[in-house]
Amino acid sequence: MSDRVAEEGPEGAEAGGAEANPLLRSLKERFGERILAIEAFRGDATAVLAPAALLEVATFLRDEARPAFDMLLDVTAVDFLGRRPRFEIVYHLVSTGDASRVRLKLPVEEETPSVPSLVPVWPGANWLERETFDMYGIRFDGHPDLRRIYLYDEFIGHPLRKDYPKQKRQPLIGPGSQGEAGGQGGGR
Amino acid sequence: MNRQVIEPGRDVLNLPVESLELKLGPSHPATHGTVRILLSLDGERIRRAEVEVGFLHRGFEKECESGLYYQAFPYTDRLNYVSPMINNVGYALACEKLFAVEVPDRCKYLRVIASEASRIADHLTCLGACALELGAFTAFLYAVEARESAWDILDEMCGARVTTNYVRIGGLAQDAGPEFPQLVRAKLADVARLLKDFDDLLLGNPIFRERMEGTGALPAAELIGLGVTGPLLRAAGVPYDIRRVQPYLVYDRLDFDVPVGTVGDNMDRFLVREEEMRQSARMIGQCLEQMSVGPVDIDDPRIRLPGKGKVFQRMEELIAQFKVVTEGPRAPVGEVYQAVEGGNGEVGFYLVSDGTGKPWKCRARSPSFSNTQAMSRMVEGALLADVIPTFDMVNMIGGECDR
Amino acid sequence: MAARVVTVDRKAVEQLTGVLGIPATLRGLRVTSTHFFRNLWGWIVGRPQVRTVMVPEEHDPKPAAFRGMPVLVAMDNGKERCVACGLCEWACPVDCIHIVPAETDDEVERYPLVFDIDMGRCMYCGLCEEACPEEAIVMSAKVEISAFSRAGLLWHKDQLLTPVKTLERRLEHIRNDYGRR
Ligand code: SF4
Ligand code: SF4
């Protein structure tokens, strides 16, 4: 992701902010090479991790970091179609004490879209990871119940991937359907 | 004849025991929201509860990605459709963080007024529906009548009660007129009067209290682990309110209380929401006093439309109008997350920009989603009847949960 | 100026219930009967105290900001003000506007040969009005649209054209905002 900072031009100056952030600095010191990059665009502290380091970093942030990042707010993914690695899994953590925030990002390749599950660290990751699986097809190793959450099991594809056309129709399922693309009017 | 006495609790006949599977929803009269709760019952006791969501999934993120930044505002209304203004404000703040612009003071005050009026409407809906589903129909009518007054405030600001589409990147769709403060005060007085009646009718009621007290509680640590925010978390004693811990807009200039509970049961959640409404009304009053006349939009024709007065007369502004409408303001490359305190907890927007006029990704972190997830833990081991008040206090809003 | 953390008062609720819930019951009866008699009196003297509105026989007064369905402004000569620039079509998030421009010998040079709005998709968001550089499409106070088919919800130019006189209130409202930047 450092290429992104370089592209930014005027905002690039803010990249220096990442070094000034004590949390990001301590992460970098502690985990060394496994923190691939640190950023602080618009003051949002961000650490890019190697997927293998996720559980360790998450546990550290929850238990040892001061302030403790005790809540996992959000899990999602971003699809950079055409770039390698294609996906980025994004976690947002917050400390309920003083609302300091940190964002973790994991680059993931298209061929092996899988990362460790955070359910052992935060039970709340359960649904969030199911959603990310549903929408992007990212697999979470160690997730207790990785099923689709919004869409039905017969749905083909993962709709938030950039190569999924917005107007694509899916076969209707269930009683009364002819098993082919249906629905009237509406979508264009 | 040897008669067998069947004692309760002793299974003399060795009958096979299997739990009853009950599907509550997706359109159950006592759940305000399209959700299905699969219950495994042992008599009246809930052994296991599994919540299924997704009935209202409309592809919010996909829609936002395919439009310009400003075209997502109407969609944000439809996340939490009971307090649409808060979503508007949250999305606008996220965009403004990305574009690195700051709106004028009057705009900030109006946004706070809009957010707090929405919060009142949100809580009134939640509490009123709770009363309704526990059998107190009259109390529900008072709450809904009060909500009408809260919505009148929004109506006056933006011309719609639910589909507000009021906030813009770098400003507001329109300014409030000179009679606005007077109207707001009158409407808030209506709300306060009806809220008093609502309290008198409901709060002391022994049946209501029995169903609310001691039900649905979870320890604060578990709620945090599950990612629960908002009144649910505050009722368990954690004062995590973004307006307090990370003030945005003008919340740092206002004087208000953040109510917290002690036990974290449904009663505490109810009382926390009630108090929050009073505090919201207090905040609106302070905003009206502190607010001064001035511009509501930033003066930057690359981001905010230049205003029709100029567009009609000057070529330059006409071109700016064309550019902003057709290409949208171009965002710098980067990503931001901005959270605001919604009716049910932290509403966050995560935007990833690739430098064009369209968001590469627009993610809404919705409190209802995480809160609903915690629902099954809250009712496991409880009685079947406890599902209803607990679900009411979780206040799952389908649009926000399913996006 | 700061936010204080306060604890909600559960004891107060206990006191509201009172002995055997009798005070609570009496209080409840007082509330409901007050509402009943106030509403009854309002009905007798013809000044209703309830918010119920008997739609469609009567309607709530609408604020000046009210956004109903988008319509085209017809000038006094019956022609549209629209110059078919297409900005509203661009701005509409749900793509429900369809315009076919054509040339004319009038001073505006261009006009919409076809101007359709699919009311079945329109969500009354008002972005088209905001985008229009000619004050040609505005949000009216009309909300009642119904048709027996989806095709009936596709409104054409002749249906959308609304005399400028009936849109005066809205035009005045949006003009109030013109000079503020
Ligand atoms: S009001 Fe909104 S949805 Fe309707 S035509 Fe205008 S821009 Fe489109
Ligand atoms: S923006 Fe106005 S002038 Fe342009 S096509 Fe639409 S209605 Fe006509």
mmCIF file of N, CA and C in Angstrom, chain C residues 81-157:
data_model
loop_
_atom_site.group_PDB
_atom_site.id
_atom_site.type_symbol
_atom_site.label_atom_id
_atom_site.label_comp_id
_atom_site.label_asym_id
_atom_site.label_seq_id
_atom_site.Cartn_x
_atom_site.Cartn_y
_atom_site.Cartn_z
ATOM 1 N N ARG C 81 -39.972 25.083 -19.540
ATOM 2 C CA ARG C 81 -38.813 25.943 -19.383
ATOM 3 C C ARG C 81 -37.527 25.148 -19.658
ATOM 4 N N CYS C 82 -37.674 23.856 -19.635
ATOM 5 C CA CYS C 82 -36.530 22.952 -19.769
ATOM 6 C C CYS C 82 -35.816 23.124 -21.100
ATOM 7 N N VAL C 83 -34.484 23.095 -21.066
ATOM 8 C CA VAL C 83 -33.707 23.208 -22.292
ATOM 9 C C VAL C 83 -33.019 21.889 -22.641
ATOM 10 N N ALA C 84 -33.461 20.826 -22.012
ATOM 11 C CA ALA C 84 -32.948 19.488 -22.306
ATOM 12 C C ALA C 84 -31.440 19.393 -22.154
ATOM 13 N N CYS C 85 -30.925 20.006 -21.092
ATOM 14 C CA CYS C 85 -29.483 19.941 -20.887
ATOM 15 C C CYS C 85 -29.059 18.584 -20.341
ATOM 16 N N GLY C 86 -29.970 17.890 -19.698
ATOM 17 C CA GLY C 86 -29.668 16.544 -19.233
ATOM 18 C C GLY C 86 -29.054 16.457 -17.856
ATOM 19 N N LEU C 87 -28.932 17.590 -17.176
ATOM 20 C CA LEU C 87 -28.301 17.525 -15.850
ATOM 21 C C LEU C 87 -29.135 16.717 -14.868
ATOM 22 N N CYS C 88 -30.449 16.879 -14.926
ATOM 23 C CA CYS C 88 -31.293 16.146 -13.981
ATOM 24 C C CYS C 88 -31.157 14.642 -14.231
ATOM 25 N N GLU C 89 -31.031 14.291 -15.500
ATOM 26 C CA GLU C 89 -30.874 12.888 -15.855
ATOM 27 C C GLU C 89 -29.590 12.320 -15.231
ATOM 28 N N TRP C 90 -28.530 13.140 -15.241
ATOM 29 C CA TRP C 90 -27.266 12.732 -14.637
ATOM 30 C C TRP C 90 -27.381 12.596 -13.134
ATOM 31 N N ALA C 91 -28.076 13.575 -12.548
ATOM 32 C CA ALA C 91 -28.088 13.644 -11.092
ATOM 33 C C ALA C 91 -28.950 12.552 -10.484
ATOM 34 N N CYS C 92 -29.944 12.093 -11.202
ATOM 35 C CA CYS C 92 -30.901 11.166 -10.604
ATOM 36 C C CYS C 92 -30.212 9.853 -10.220
ATOM 37 N N PRO C 93 -30.240 9.508 -8.948
ATOM 38 C CA PRO C 93 -29.535 8.293 -8.530
ATOM 39 C C PRO C 93 -30.158 7.018 -9.087
ATOM 40 N N VAL C 94 -31.452 7.044 -9.362
ATOM 41 C CA VAL C 94 -32.096 5.806 -9.798
ATOM 42 C C VAL C 94 -32.381 5.796 -11.292
ATOM 43 N N ASP C 95 -31.822 6.752 -12.016
ATOM 44 C CA ASP C 95 -31.986 6.826 -13.475
ATOM 45 C C ASP C 95 -33.439 6.741 -13.908
ATOM 46 N N CYS C 96 -34.295 7.513 -13.306
ATOM 47 C CA CYS C 96 -35.691 7.369 -13.708
ATOM 48 C C CYS C 96 -36.129 8.456 -14.669
ATOM 49 N N ILE C 97 -35.211 9.358 -15.043
ATOM 50 C CA ILE C 97 -35.567 10.408 -16.009
ATOM 51 C C ILE C 97 -35.035 10.010 -17.380
ATOM 52 N N HIS C 98 -35.849 10.228 -18.377
ATOM 53 C CA HIS C 98 -35.421 9.904 -19.740
ATOM 54 C C HIS C 98 -35.747 11.088 -20.637
ATOM 55 N N ILE C 99 -34.727 11.632 -21.284
ATOM 56 C CA ILE C 99 -34.914 12.837 -22.086
ATOM 57 C C ILE C 99 -34.408 12.589 -23.505
ATOM 58 N N VAL C 100 -35.185 13.023 -24.471
ATOM 59 C CA VAL C 100 -34.682 13.069 -25.848
ATOM 60 C C VAL C 100 -34.694 14.529 -26.274
ATOM 61 N N PRO C 101 -33.521 15.134 -26.455
ATOM 62 C CA PRO C 101 -33.499 16.554 -26.807
ATOM 63 C C PRO C 101 -33.777 16.776 -28.290
ATOM 64 N N ALA C 102 -34.224 17.967 -28.603
ATOM 65 C CA ALA C 102 -34.437 18.340 -30.004
ATOM 66 C C ALA C 102 -34.186 19.834 -30.142
ATOM 67 N N GLU C 103 -34.021 20.274 -31.375
ATOM 68 C CA GLU C 103 -33.744 21.686 -31.612
ATOM 69 C C GLU C 103 -35.042 22.438 -31.884
ATOM 70 N N THR C 104 -35.038 23.706 -31.529
ATOM 71 C CA THR C 104 -36.197 24.525 -31.823
ATOM 72 C C THR C 104 -35.734 25.895 -32.283
ATOM 73 N N ASP C 105 -36.641 26.625 -32.918
ATOM 74 C CA ASP C 105 -36.263 27.943 -33.410
ATOM 75 C C ASP C 105 -36.447 29.014 -32.347
ATOM 76 N N ASP C 106 -37.012 28.634 -31.194
ATOM 77 C CA ASP C 106 -37.171 29.611 -30.109
ATOM 78 C C ASP C 106 -35.798 30.077 -29.646
ATOM 79 N N GLU C 107 -35.802 31.101 -28.792
ATOM 80 C CA GLU C 107 -34.503 31.631 -28.368
ATOM 81 C C GLU C 107 -33.738 30.623 -27.511
ATOM 82 N N VAL C 108 -34.446 29.650 -26.868
ATOM 83 C CA VAL C 108 -33.720 28.689 -26.036
ATOM 84 C C VAL C 108 -32.999 27.633 -26.860
ATOM 85 N N GLU C 109 -33.351 27.500 -28.122
ATOM 86 C CA GLU C 109 -32.682 26.619 -29.081
ATOM 87 C C GLU C 109 -32.929 25.134 -28.883
ATOM 88 N N ARG C 110 -32.997 24.690 -27.626
ATOM 89 C CA ARG C 110 -33.207 23.262 -27.438
ATOM 90 C C ARG C 110 -34.427 23.035 -26.557
ATOM 91 N N TYR C 111 -35.081 21.935 -26.753
ATOM 92 C CA TYR C 111 -36.204 21.585 -25.890
ATOM 93 C C TYR C 111 -36.290 20.064 -25.833
ATOM 94 N N PRO C 112 -36.947 19.533 -24.830
ATOM 95 C CA PRO C 112 -37.047 18.084 -24.745
ATOM 96 C C PRO C 112 -38.195 17.568 -25.602
ATOM 97 N N LEU C 113 -37.856 16.766 -26.572
ATOM 98 C CA LEU C 113 -38.898 16.142 -27.387
ATOM 99 C C LEU C 113 -39.650 15.137 -26.526
ATOM 100 N N VAL C 114 -38.872 14.379 -25.764
ATOM 101 C CA VAL C 114 -39.452 13.412 -24.830
ATOM 102 C C VAL C 114 -38.910 13.745 -23.455
ATOM 103 N N PHE C 115 -39.742 13.765 -22.479
ATOM 104 C CA PHE C 115 -39.294 13.933 -21.101
ATOM 105 C C PHE C 115 -40.151 13.015 -20.236
ATOM 106 N N ASP C 116 -39.588 11.880 -19.865
ATOM 107 C CA ASP C 116 -40.355 10.902 -19.080
ATOM 108 C C ASP C 116 -39.749 10.760 -17.693
ATOM 109 N N ILE C 117 -40.601 10.637 -16.714
ATOM 110 C CA ILE C 117 -40.120 10.266 -15.390
ATOM 111 C C ILE C 117 -40.870 9.004 -14.971
ATOM 112 N N ASP C 118 -40.126 8.009 -14.590
ATOM 113 C CA ASP C 118 -40.739 6.773 -14.129
ATOM 114 C C ASP C 118 -41.085 6.940 -12.648
ATOM 115 N N MET C 119 -42.339 7.270 -12.392
ATOM 116 C CA MET C 119 -42.738 7.546 -11.013
ATOM 117 C C MET C 119 -42.700 6.297 -10.136
ATOM 118 N N GLY C 120 -42.668 5.158 -10.775
ATOM 119 C CA GLY C 120 -42.542 3.938 -9.992
ATOM 120 C C GLY C 120 -41.157 3.793 -9.379
ATOM 121 N N ARG C 121 -40.191 4.506 -9.925
ATOM 122 C CA ARG C 121 -38.830 4.431 -9.395
ATOM 123 C C ARG C 121 -38.431 5.683 -8.633
ATOM 124 N N CYS C 122 -39.015 6.799 -9.004
ATOM 125 C CA CYS C 122 -38.623 8.068 -8.383
ATOM 126 C C CYS C 122 -38.831 7.992 -6.874
ATOM 127 N N MET C 123 -37.854 8.518 -6.149
ATOM 128 C CA MET C 123 -37.985 8.488 -4.691
ATOM 129 C C MET C 123 -38.108 9.888 -4.106
ATOM 130 N N TYR C 124 -38.472 10.854 -4.913
ATOM 131 C CA TYR C 124 -38.734 12.217 -4.443
ATOM 132 C C TYR C 124 -37.536 12.795 -3.698
ATOM 133 N N CYS C 125 -36.348 12.497 -4.178
ATOM 134 C CA CYS C 125 -35.181 12.939 -3.422
ATOM 135 C C CYS C 125 -34.845 14.392 -3.681
ATOM 136 N N GLY C 126 -35.235 14.917 -4.830
ATOM 137 C CA GLY C 126 -34.988 16.326 -5.080
ATOM 138 C C GLY C 126 -33.633 16.643 -5.681
ATOM 139 N N LEU C 127 -32.848 15.634 -6.005
ATOM 140 C CA LEU C 127 -31.529 15.929 -6.578
ATOM 141 C C LEU C 127 -31.656 16.506 -7.990
ATOM 142 N N CYS C 128 -32.727 16.144 -8.695
ATOM 143 C CA CYS C 128 -32.919 16.685 -10.038
ATOM 144 C C CYS C 128 -33.188 18.184 -9.958
ATOM 145 N N GLU C 129 -34.018 18.555 -8.996
ATOM 146 C CA GLU C 129 -34.330 19.973 -8.821
ATOM 147 C C GLU C 129 -33.067 20.764 -8.505
ATOM 148 N N GLU C 130 -32.246 20.177 -7.639
ATOM 149 C CA GLU C 130 -31.030 20.869 -7.237
ATOM 150 C C GLU C 130 -30.064 21.020 -8.412
ATOM 151 N N ALA C 131 -30.069 20.036 -9.307
ATOM 152 C CA ALA C 131 -29.118 20.062 -10.410
ATOM 153 C C ALA C 131 -29.553 20.991 -11.526
ATOM 154 N N CYS C 132 -30.838 21.206 -11.669
ATOM 155 C CA CYS C 132 -31.353 21.914 -12.835
ATOM 156 C C CYS C 132 -30.889 23.365 -12.858
ATOM 157 N N PRO C 133 -30.223 23.807 -13.933
ATOM 158 C CA PRO C 133 -29.750 25.188 -13.992
ATOM 159 C C PRO C 133 -30.804 26.141 -14.543
ATOM 160 N N GLU C 134 -31.995 25.670 -14.795
ATOM 161 C CA GLU C 134 -33.005 26.502 -15.443
ATOM 162 C C GLU C 134 -34.264 26.646 -14.612
ATOM 163 N N GLU C 135 -34.286 26.084 -13.405
ATOM 164 C CA GLU C 135 -35.487 26.127 -12.584
ATOM 165 C C GLU C 135 -36.657 25.491 -13.338
ATOM 166 N N ALA C 136 -36.355 24.450 -14.078
ATOM 167 C CA ALA C 136 -37.358 23.873 -14.966
ATOM 168 C C ALA C 136 -38.010 22.636 -14.383
ATOM 169 N N ILE C 137 -37.337 21.985 -13.461
ATOM 170 C CA ILE C 137 -37.953 20.826 -12.824
ATOM 171 C C ILE C 137 -37.980 21.125 -11.329
ATOM 172 N N VAL C 138 -39.145 21.064 -10.724
ATOM 173 C CA VAL C 138 -39.244 21.369 -9.295
ATOM 174 C C VAL C 138 -40.098 20.299 -8.613
ATOM 175 N N MET C 139 -39.944 20.240 -7.303
ATOM 176 C CA MET C 139 -40.705 19.279 -6.536
ATOM 177 C C MET C 139 -42.047 19.915 -6.193
ATOM 178 N N SER C 140 -43.121 19.303 -6.666
ATOM 179 C CA SER C 140 -44.440 19.863 -6.412
ATOM 180 C C SER C 140 -44.947 19.361 -5.065
ATOM 181 N N ALA C 141 -46.165 19.716 -4.734
ATOM 182 C CA ALA C 141 -46.760 19.213 -3.499
ATOM 183 C C ALA C 141 -47.577 17.953 -3.755
ATOM 184 N N LYS C 142 -47.591 17.516 -5.006
ATOM 185 C CA LYS C 142 -48.386 16.322 -5.339
ATOM 186 C C LYS C 142 -47.717 15.061 -4.823
ATOM 187 N N VAL C 143 -48.487 14.187 -4.232
ATOM 188 C CA VAL C 143 -47.916 12.909 -3.829
ATOM 189 C C VAL C 143 -48.740 11.740 -4.323
ATOM 190 N N GLU C 144 -49.949 12.033 -4.778
ATOM 191 C CA GLU C 144 -50.821 10.905 -5.086
ATOM 192 C C GLU C 144 -50.627 10.451 -6.520
ATOM 193 N N ILE C 145 -49.960 9.337 -6.654
ATOM 194 C CA ILE C 145 -49.826 8.729 -7.967
ATOM 195 C C ILE C 145 -50.308 7.308 -7.819
ATOM 196 N N SER C 146 -51.165 6.910 -8.687
ATOM 197 C CA SER C 146 -51.530 5.497 -8.688
ATOM 198 C C SER C 146 -51.933 5.151 -10.102
ATOM 199 N N ALA C 147 -51.715 3.922 -10.459
ATOM 200 C CA ALA C 147 -52.025 3.500 -11.810
ATOM 201 C C ALA C 147 -52.347 2.019 -11.767
ATOM 202 N N PHE C 148 -52.972 1.541 -12.796
ATOM 203 C CA PHE C 148 -53.331 0.136 -12.823
ATOM 204 C C PHE C 148 -52.223 -0.729 -13.393
ATOM 205 N N SER C 149 -51.189 -0.100 -13.937
ATOM 206 C CA SER C 149 -50.090 -0.886 -14.476
ATOM 207 C C SER C 149 -48.800 -0.112 -14.276
ATOM 208 N N ARG C 150 -47.703 -0.792 -14.427
ATOM 209 C CA ARG C 150 -46.423 -0.099 -14.315
ATOM 210 C C ARG C 150 -46.265 0.939 -15.414
ATOM 211 N N ALA C 151 -46.799 0.624 -16.577
ATOM 212 C CA ALA C 151 -46.681 1.574 -17.679
ATOM 213 C C ALA C 151 -47.390 2.874 -17.318
ATOM 214 N N GLY C 152 -48.446 2.774 -16.547
ATOM 215 C CA GLY C 152 -49.174 3.969 -16.145
ATOM 216 C C GLY C 152 -48.387 4.861 -15.215
ATOM 217 N N LEU C 153 -47.325 4.303 -14.611
ATOM 218 C CA LEU C 153 -46.500 5.105 -13.708
ATOM 219 C C LEU C 153 -45.413 5.864 -14.452
ATOM 220 N N LEU C 154 -45.304 5.607 -15.746
ATOM 221 C CA LEU C 154 -44.332 6.346 -16.549
ATOM 222 C C LEU C 154 -45.004 7.635 -17.013
ATOM 223 N N TRP C 155 -44.605 8.729 -16.396
ATOM 224 C CA TRP C 155 -45.268 10.000 -16.713
ATOM 225 C C TRP C 155 -44.548 10.677 -17.861
ATOM 226 N N HIS C 156 -45.338 11.150 -18.831
ATOM 227 C CA HIS C 156 -44.752 11.800 -19.989
ATOM 228 C C HIS C 156 -44.784 13.307 -19.821
ATOM 229 N N LYS C 157 -44.216 13.987 -20.809
ATOM 230 C CA LYS C 157 -44.039 15.426 -20.690
ATOM 231 C C LYS C 157 -45.372 16.148 -20.481
#
